[in-house]
Coordinates of C-alpha atoms in Angstrom, one line a residue:
X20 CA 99.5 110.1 118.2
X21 CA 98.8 109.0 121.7
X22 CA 101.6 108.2 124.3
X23 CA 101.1 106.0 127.2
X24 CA 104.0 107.4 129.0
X25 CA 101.1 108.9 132.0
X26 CA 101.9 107.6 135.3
X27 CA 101.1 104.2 136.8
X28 CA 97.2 104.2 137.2
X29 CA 94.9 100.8 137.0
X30 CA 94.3 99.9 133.6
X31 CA 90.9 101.5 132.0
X32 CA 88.0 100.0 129.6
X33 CA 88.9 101.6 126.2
X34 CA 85.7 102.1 123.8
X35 CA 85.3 98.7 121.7
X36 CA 86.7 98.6 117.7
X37 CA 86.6 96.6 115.1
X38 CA 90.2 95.3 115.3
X39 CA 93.0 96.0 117.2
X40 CA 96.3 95.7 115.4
X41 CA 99.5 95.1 117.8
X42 CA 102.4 96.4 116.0
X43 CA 103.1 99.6 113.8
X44 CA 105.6 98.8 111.9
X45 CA 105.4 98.8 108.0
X46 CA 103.1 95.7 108.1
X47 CA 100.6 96.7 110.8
X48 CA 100.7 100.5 109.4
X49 CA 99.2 99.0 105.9
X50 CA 96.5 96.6 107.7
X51 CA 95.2 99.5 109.8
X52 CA 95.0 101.6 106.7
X53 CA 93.0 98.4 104.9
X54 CA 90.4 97.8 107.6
X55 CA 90.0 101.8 107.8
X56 CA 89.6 102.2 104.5
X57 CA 86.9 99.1 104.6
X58 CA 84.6 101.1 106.7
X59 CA 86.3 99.2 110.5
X60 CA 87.3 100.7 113.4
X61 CA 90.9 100.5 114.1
X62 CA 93.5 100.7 117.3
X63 CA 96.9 100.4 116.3
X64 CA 98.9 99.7 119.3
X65 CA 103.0 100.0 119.4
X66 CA 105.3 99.4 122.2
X67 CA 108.1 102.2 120.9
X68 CA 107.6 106.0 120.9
X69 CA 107.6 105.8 117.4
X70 CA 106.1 103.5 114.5
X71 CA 108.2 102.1 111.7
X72 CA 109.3 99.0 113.1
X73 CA 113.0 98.1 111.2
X74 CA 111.9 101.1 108.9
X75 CA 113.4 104.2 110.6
X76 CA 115.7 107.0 108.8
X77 CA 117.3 110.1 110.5
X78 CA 118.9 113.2 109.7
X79 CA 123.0 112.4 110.0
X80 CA 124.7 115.8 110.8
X81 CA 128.3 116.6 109.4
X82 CA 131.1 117.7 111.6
X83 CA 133.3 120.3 110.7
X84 CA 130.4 123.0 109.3
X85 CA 130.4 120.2 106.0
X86 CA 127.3 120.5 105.9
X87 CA 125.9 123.7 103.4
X88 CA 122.3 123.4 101.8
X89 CA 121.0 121.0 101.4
X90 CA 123.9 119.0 102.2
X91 CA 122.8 116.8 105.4
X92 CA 122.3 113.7 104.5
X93 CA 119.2 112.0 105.0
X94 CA 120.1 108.1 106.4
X95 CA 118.0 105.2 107.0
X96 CA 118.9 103.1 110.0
X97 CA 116.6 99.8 109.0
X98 CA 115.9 99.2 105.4
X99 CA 116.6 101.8 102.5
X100 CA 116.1 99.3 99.1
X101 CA 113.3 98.7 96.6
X102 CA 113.3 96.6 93.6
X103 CA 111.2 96.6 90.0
X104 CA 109.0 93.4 91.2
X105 CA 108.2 94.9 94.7
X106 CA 105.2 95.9 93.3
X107 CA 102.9 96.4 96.2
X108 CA 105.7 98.4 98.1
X109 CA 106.1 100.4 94.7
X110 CA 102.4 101.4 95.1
X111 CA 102.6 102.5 98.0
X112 CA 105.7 104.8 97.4
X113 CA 104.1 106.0 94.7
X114 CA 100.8 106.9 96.3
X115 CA 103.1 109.0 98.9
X116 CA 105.2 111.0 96.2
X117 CA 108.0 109.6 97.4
X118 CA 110.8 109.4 94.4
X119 CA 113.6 106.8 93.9
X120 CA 116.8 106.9 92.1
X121 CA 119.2 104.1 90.7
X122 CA 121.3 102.6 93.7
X123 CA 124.6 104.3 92.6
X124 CA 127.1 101.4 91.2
X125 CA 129.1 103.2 88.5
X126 CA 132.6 102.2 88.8
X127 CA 134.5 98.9 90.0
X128 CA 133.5 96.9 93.0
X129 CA 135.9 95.6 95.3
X130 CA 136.6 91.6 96.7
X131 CA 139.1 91.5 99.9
X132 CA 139.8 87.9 100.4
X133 CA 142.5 86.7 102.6
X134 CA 145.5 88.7 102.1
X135 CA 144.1 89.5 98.4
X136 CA 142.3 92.5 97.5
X137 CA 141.4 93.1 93.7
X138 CA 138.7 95.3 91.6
X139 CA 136.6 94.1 89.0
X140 CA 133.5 95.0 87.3
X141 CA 130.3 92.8 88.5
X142 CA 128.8 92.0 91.8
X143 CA 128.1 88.4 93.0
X144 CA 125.5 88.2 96.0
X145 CA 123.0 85.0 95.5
X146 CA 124.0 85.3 91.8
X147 CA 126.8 86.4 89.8
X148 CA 126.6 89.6 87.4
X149 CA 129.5 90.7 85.4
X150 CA 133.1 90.3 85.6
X151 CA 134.0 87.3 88.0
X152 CA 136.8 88.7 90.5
X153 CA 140.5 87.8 90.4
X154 CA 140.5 84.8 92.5
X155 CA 142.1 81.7 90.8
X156 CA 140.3 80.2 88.6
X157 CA 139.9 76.7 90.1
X158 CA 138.3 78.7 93.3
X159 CA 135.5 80.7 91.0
X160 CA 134.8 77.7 89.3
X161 CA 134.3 75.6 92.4
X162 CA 132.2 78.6 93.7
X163 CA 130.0 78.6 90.2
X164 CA 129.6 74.5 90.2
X165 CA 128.4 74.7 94.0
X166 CA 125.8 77.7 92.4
X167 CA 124.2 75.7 89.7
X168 CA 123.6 73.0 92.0
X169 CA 122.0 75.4 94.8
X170 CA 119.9 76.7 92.3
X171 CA 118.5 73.8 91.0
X172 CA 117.3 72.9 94.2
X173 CA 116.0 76.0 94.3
X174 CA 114.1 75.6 91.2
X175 CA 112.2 72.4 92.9
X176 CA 110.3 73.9 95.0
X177 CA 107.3 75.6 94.9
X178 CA 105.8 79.1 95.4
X179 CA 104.4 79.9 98.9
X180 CA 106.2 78.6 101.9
X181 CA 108.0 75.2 101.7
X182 CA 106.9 72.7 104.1
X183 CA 105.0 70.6 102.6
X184 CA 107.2 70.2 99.8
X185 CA 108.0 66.6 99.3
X186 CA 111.6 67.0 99.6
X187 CA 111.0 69.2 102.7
X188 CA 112.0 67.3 105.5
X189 CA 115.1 66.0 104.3
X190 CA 116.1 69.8 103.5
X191 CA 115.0 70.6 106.4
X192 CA 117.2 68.3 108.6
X193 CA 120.3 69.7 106.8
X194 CA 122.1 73.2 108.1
X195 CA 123.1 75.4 105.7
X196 CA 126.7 74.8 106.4
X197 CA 125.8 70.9 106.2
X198 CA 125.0 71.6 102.6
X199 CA 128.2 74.1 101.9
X200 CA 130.6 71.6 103.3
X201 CA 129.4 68.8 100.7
X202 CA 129.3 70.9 97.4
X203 CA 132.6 73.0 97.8
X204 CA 135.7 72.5 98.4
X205 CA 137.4 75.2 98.1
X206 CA 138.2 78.2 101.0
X207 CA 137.0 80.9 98.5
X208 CA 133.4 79.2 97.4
X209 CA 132.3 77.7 101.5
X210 CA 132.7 81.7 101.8
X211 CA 131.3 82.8 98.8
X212 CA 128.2 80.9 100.2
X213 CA 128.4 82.1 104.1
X214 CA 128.6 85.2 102.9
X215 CA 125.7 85.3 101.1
X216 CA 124.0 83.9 103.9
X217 CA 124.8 86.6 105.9
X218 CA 124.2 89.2 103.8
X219 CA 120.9 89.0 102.4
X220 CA 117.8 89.8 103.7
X221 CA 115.7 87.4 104.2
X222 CA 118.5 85.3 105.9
X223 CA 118.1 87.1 109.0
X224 CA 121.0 87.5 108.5
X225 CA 122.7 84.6 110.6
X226 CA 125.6 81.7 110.3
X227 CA 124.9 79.0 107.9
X228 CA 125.7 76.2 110.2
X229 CA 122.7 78.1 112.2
X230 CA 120.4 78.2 109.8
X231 CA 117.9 75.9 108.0
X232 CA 118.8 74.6 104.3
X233 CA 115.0 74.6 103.4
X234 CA 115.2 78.0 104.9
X235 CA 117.7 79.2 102.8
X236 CA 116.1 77.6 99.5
X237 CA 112.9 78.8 100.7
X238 CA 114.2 82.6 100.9
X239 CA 116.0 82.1 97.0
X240 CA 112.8 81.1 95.8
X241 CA 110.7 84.0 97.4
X242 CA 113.2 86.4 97.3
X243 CA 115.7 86.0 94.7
X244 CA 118.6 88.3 94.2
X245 CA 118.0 88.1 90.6
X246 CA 114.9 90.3 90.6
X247 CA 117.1 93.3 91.8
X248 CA 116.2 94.4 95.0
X249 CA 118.6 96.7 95.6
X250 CA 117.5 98.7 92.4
X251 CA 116.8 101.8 94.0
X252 CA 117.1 103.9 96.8
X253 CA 114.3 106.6 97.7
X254 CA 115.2 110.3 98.3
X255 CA 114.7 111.6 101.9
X256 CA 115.0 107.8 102.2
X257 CA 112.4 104.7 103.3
X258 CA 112.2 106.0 107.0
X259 CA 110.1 108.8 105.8
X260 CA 107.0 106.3 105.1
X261 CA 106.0 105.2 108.9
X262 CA 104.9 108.9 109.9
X263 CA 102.9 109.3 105.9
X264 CA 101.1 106.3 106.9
X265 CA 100.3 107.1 110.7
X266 CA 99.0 110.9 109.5
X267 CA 96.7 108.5 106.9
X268 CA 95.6 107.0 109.6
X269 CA 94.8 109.6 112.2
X270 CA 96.9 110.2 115.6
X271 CA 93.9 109.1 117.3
X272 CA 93.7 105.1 116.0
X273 CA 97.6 104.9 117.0
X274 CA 99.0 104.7 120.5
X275 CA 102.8 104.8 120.9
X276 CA 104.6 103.7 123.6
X277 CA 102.1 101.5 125.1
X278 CA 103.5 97.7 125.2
X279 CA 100.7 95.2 124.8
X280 CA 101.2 92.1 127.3
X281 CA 98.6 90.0 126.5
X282 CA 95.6 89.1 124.3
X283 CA 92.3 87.3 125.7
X284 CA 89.8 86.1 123.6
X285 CA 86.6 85.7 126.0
X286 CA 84.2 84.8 123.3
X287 CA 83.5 83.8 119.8
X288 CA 82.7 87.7 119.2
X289 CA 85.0 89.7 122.1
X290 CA 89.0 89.7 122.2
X291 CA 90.5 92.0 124.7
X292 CA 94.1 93.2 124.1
X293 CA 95.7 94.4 127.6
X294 CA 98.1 96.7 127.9
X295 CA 100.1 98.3 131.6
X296 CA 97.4 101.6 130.2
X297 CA 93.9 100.3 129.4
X298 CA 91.7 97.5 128.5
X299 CA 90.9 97.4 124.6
X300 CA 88.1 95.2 123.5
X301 CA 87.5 94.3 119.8
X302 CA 86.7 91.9 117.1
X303 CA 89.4 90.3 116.1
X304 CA 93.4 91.4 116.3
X305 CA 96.2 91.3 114.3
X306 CA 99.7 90.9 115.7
X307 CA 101.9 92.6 113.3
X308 CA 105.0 91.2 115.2
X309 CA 108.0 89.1 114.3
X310 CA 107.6 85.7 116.1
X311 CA 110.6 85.9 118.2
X312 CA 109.2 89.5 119.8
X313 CA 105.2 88.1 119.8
X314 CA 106.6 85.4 122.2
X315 CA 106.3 88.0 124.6
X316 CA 102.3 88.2 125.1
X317 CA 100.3 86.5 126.9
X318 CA 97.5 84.1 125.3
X319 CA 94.5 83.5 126.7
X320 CA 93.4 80.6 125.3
X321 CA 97.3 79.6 125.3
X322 CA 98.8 79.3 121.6
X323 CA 98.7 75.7 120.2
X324 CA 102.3 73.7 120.9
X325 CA 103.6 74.6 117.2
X326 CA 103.5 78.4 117.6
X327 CA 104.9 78.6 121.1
X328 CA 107.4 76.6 119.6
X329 CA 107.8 78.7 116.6
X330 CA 108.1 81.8 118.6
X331 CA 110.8 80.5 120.7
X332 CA 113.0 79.3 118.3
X333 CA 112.7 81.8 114.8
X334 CA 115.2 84.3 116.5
X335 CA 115.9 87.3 114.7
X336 CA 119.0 88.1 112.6
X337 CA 122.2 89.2 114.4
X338 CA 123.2 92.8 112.6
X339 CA 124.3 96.2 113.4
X340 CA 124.0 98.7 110.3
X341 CA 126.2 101.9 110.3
X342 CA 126.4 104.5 108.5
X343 CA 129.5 106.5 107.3
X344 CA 129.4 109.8 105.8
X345 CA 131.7 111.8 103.6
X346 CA 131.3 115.3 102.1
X347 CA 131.7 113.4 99.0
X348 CA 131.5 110.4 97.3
X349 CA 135.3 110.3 97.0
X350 CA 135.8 106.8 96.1
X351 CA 134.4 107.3 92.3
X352 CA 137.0 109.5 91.7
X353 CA 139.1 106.4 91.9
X354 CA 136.8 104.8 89.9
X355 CA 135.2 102.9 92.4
X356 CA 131.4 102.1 92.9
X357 CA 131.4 101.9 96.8
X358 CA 130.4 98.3 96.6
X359 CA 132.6 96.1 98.5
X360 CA 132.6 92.6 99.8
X361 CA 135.4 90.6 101.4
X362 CA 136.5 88.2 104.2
X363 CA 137.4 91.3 106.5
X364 CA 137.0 90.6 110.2
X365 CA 134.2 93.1 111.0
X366 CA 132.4 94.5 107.6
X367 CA 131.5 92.1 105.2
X368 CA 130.0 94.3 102.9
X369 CA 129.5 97.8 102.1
X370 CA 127.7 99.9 99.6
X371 CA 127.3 103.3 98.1
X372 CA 124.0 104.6 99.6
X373 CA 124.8 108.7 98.6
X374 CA 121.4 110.9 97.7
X375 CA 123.0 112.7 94.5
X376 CA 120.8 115.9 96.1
X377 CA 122.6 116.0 99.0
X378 CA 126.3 116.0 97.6
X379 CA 127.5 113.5 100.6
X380 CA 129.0 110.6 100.6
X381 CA 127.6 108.0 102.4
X382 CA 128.4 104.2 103.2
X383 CA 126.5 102.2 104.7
X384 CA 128.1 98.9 106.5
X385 CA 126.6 96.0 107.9
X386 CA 128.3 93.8 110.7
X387 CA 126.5 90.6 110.7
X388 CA 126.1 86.9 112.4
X389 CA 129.6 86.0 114.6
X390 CA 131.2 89.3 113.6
X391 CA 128.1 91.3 115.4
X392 CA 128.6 89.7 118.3
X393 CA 132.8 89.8 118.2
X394 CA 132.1 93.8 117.3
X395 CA 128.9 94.6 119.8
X396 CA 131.1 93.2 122.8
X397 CA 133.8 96.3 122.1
X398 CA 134.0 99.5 123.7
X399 CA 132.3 102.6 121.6
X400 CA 135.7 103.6 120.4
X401 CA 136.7 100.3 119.1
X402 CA 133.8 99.7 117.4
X403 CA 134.2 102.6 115.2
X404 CA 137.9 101.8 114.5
X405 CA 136.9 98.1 113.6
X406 CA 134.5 99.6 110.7
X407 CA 136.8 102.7 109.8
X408 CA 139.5 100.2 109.4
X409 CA 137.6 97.6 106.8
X410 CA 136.2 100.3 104.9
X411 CA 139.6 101.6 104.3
X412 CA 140.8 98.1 103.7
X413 CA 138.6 98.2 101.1
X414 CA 138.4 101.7 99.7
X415 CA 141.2 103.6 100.6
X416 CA 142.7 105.7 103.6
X417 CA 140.7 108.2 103.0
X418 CA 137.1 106.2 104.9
X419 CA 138.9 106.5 108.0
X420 CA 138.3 110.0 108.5
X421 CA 134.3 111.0 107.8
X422 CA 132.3 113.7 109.0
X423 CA 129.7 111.5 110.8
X424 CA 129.6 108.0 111.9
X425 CA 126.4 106.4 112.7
X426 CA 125.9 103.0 114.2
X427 CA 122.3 101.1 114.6
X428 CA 122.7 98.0 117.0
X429 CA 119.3 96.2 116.0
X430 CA 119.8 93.2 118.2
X431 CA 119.9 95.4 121.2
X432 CA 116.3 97.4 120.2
X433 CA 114.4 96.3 122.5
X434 CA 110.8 96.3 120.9
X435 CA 112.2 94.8 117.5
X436 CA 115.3 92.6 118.6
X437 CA 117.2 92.5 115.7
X438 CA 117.4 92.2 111.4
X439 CA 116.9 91.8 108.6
X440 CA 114.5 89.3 110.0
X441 CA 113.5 86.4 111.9
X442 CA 114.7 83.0 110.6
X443 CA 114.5 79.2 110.9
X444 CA 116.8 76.7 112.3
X445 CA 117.0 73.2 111.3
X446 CA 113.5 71.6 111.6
X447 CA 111.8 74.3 112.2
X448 CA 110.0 74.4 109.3
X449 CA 108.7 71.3 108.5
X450 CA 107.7 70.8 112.7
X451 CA 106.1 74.4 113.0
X452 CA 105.4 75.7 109.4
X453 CA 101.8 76.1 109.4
X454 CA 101.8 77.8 112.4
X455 CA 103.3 81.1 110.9
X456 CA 100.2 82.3 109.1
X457 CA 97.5 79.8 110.6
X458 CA 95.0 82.2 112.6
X459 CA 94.6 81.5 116.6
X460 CA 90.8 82.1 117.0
X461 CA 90.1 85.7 116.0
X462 CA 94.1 86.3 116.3
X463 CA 95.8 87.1 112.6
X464 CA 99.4 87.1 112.4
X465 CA 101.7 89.8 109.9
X466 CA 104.9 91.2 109.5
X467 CA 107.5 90.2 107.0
X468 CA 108.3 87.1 108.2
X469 CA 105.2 85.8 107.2
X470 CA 104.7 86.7 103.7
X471 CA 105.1 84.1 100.6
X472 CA 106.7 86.3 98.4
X473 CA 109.5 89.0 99.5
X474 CA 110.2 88.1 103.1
X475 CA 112.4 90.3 104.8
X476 CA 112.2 92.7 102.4
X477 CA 109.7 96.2 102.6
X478 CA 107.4 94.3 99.6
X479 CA 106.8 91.0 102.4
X480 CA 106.0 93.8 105.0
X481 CA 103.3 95.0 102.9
X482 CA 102.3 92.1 101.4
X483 CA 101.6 90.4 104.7
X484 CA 99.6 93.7 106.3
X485 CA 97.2 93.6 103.0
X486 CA 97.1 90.2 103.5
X487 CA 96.4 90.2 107.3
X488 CA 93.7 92.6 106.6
X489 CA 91.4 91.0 104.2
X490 CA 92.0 87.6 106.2
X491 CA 90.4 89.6 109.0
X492 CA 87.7 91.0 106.8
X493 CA 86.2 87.8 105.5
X494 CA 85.7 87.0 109.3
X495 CA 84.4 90.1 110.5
X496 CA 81.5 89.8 107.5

């Protein structure tokens, strides 16, 4: 792998490829591995010093000499879930060796609401599974009537993006919070809902009153919680992949930190992709970016109204992860599965993420939508007592003294911006939809955000890269 990091010198004339794919994360890693493996030349280009995108892991050392043999837990900063119907992201773990065990959830989960906290076997997160929790009765029932009706509009509309649904536009007009506000009316089920919203991934995450109904409905349909995917988490965890796939590749196709700042396509047969570093001409390029961060280049000829548009406005989700860790998964001795959810001021949800190879414990905790930015604005110190203190709101005393803490402030990366993912605000969709995978010229477009099924998730990453690639291919022959 190549870093740009050489001095300031005028840019120079690179050889010419096939393609040049901007962006290594998870998406452009897999269309540079399709066009090289269909006989192109390939550049991958990425801004960071590293490739992986939202898909980075790291070794999370223990204090106190907790650690032993094979006792440091490995932790991934960005995504760490797979599910059985992620097939094309299953392939690919499988053609890397890289194993997966069940997401631990033996044991009760717990629901803090209000001044309320309770146990109870099941798990409710776009769906409900198992024993409902012990709120009244009238508020789970308001929660399950608002449900039925959410999913039958769900049901309505098609596979493949939404837009040109009939229904679309009037969906489309509607926030999310518009929608929660007319079908509950109850405290417990508006936050059942938000909740949800913010905590699943193809939401962004973000606030409902931010956020596009059709979006929403859109994300159900593509991505339903239903299909479990959170079933598994991978040993050495997901961050692993990104370096598999670049050694695949070859260090020489791949140039890390080297920021591309614009693309210029000066012929029906030549696009140049400029970076601070060198000139690189090719055939045809794939920008393997969300929207929000491709809004940074520079078109020549400019991008049609719709996708500047698009770009301005599909921000990416407000979330810090972090990651907690225990020399033990102490909370099943109480009989608890590490799953929690609640109304708490800074974590919203937690879960059990513990490699049983490693013998740690380890939480992670997401901090999403108004709570990021409530949590982001406090000093270091505060931060961490803010998580400490929900988990042990939720656990037990015990979470507020672990061996390593671990935060990952997505919104503030600055080559990716933020997670899960970008999303839509009212409108968007039905003004600018067609922009997201429509080609510019000899430009393609990837990344999660753009796939039809599984956006957000790993599967949409690789779904859109494949996808990307033989798009390219047919134009290239």
């Amino acid at each position: 792998m190549v870093s740009a990091r050489q001095g300031r010198q005028s840019p120079i004339l690179a050889d010419p490829v096939d393609v040049v794919v901007v962006g290594a994360g998870l998406s452009g890693l897999v269309a540079a591995r399709w066009l090289q493996q269909a006989a192109c030349s390939v550049r991958l280009i990425e801004a960071a010093e590293q490739p992986g995108g939202r898909m980075r892991g790291a070794w999370l050392p223990l204090a106190g000499g907790a650690e032993g043999p094979g006792r440091r837990p490995w932790i991934d900063l960005g995504g760490q879930w797979v599910g059985p119907s992620q097939t094309r992201m299953l392939a690919l773990l499988e053609r890397h060796r890289i194993r997966r065990f069940a997401s631990p959830h033996s044991g009760d989960t717990v629901l803090v609401f209000g001044e309320q906290r309770c146990r109870f076997s099941g798990f409710f997160q776009g769906f409900p599974e198992g024993q409902p929790p012990a709120v009244p009765e009238a508020d789970w029932a308001d929660a399950m009537a608002a449900l039925e009706q959410f999913q039958a509009l769900v049901a309505q509309l098609p596979e493949g993006h939404p837009h040109h649904h009939p229904a679309a536009a009037a969906l489309d007009r509607l926030s999310f919070q518009d929608w929660i506000d007319a079908h509950t009316h109850t405290p417990f089920a508006a936050w059942y809902f938000a909740y949800f919203c913010r905590a699943v991934g193809f939401l962004g995450p973000t606030e409902p009153e931010q956020v596009s109904l059709l979006h929403v409905l859109w994300g159900q349909r593509t991505a339903p919680q239903g299909e479990h995917p959170e079933e598994w988490l991978l040993h050495g965890g997901a961050g692993q992949l990104p370096a598999l796939l670049a050694a695949e590749l070859g260090e020489s196709l791949l140039q890390l930190g080297e920021p591309v700042r614009g693309v210029e396509q000066e012929g029906p047969h030549r696009v140049v992709v400029r970076t601070d570093r060198a000139h690189y001409p090719c055939r045809a390029v794939i920008v393997a970016m969300p929207p929000a961060m491709a809004n940074r280049l520079q078109f020549t000829p400019e991008l049609p109204g719709d996708r500047k548009q698009l770009q301005a406005e599909m921000a990416m989700g407000a979330c810090a992860k972090v990651l907690v860790a225990y020399a033990s998964p102490w909370w099943r001795e109480q009989g608890l599965a590490g799953i929690a959810i609640g109304d708490r001021p800074t974590v919203e949800l937690c879960a059990d993420s513990s490699d049983p190879e490693s013998g740690s414990g380890v939480l992670a905790a997401f901090v999403a939508g108004h709570r990021y930015h409530r949590w982001a604005a406090l000093a270091e110190a505060e931060r961490r007592r803010a998580v400490l203190a929900d988990l042990a709101a939720y656990l037990g005393p015990q979470a507020r003294a672990p061996l390593a803490y671990r935060e990952k402030d997505w919104p503030t990366e600055p080559h990716v911006g933020g997670a899960y993912a970008g999303w839509m605000p009212p409108g968007l969709w039905t003004s600018c939809g067609d922009a997201l995978r429509r080609p510019h010229g000899r430009v393609f477009w990837a990344g999660t955000e753009v796939a039809e099924r599984w956006p957000g998730f790993f599967e949409g990453a690789v779904r859109s890269g494949e996808e990307a690639a033989a798009a390219v291919l047919v134009e290239l022959c």
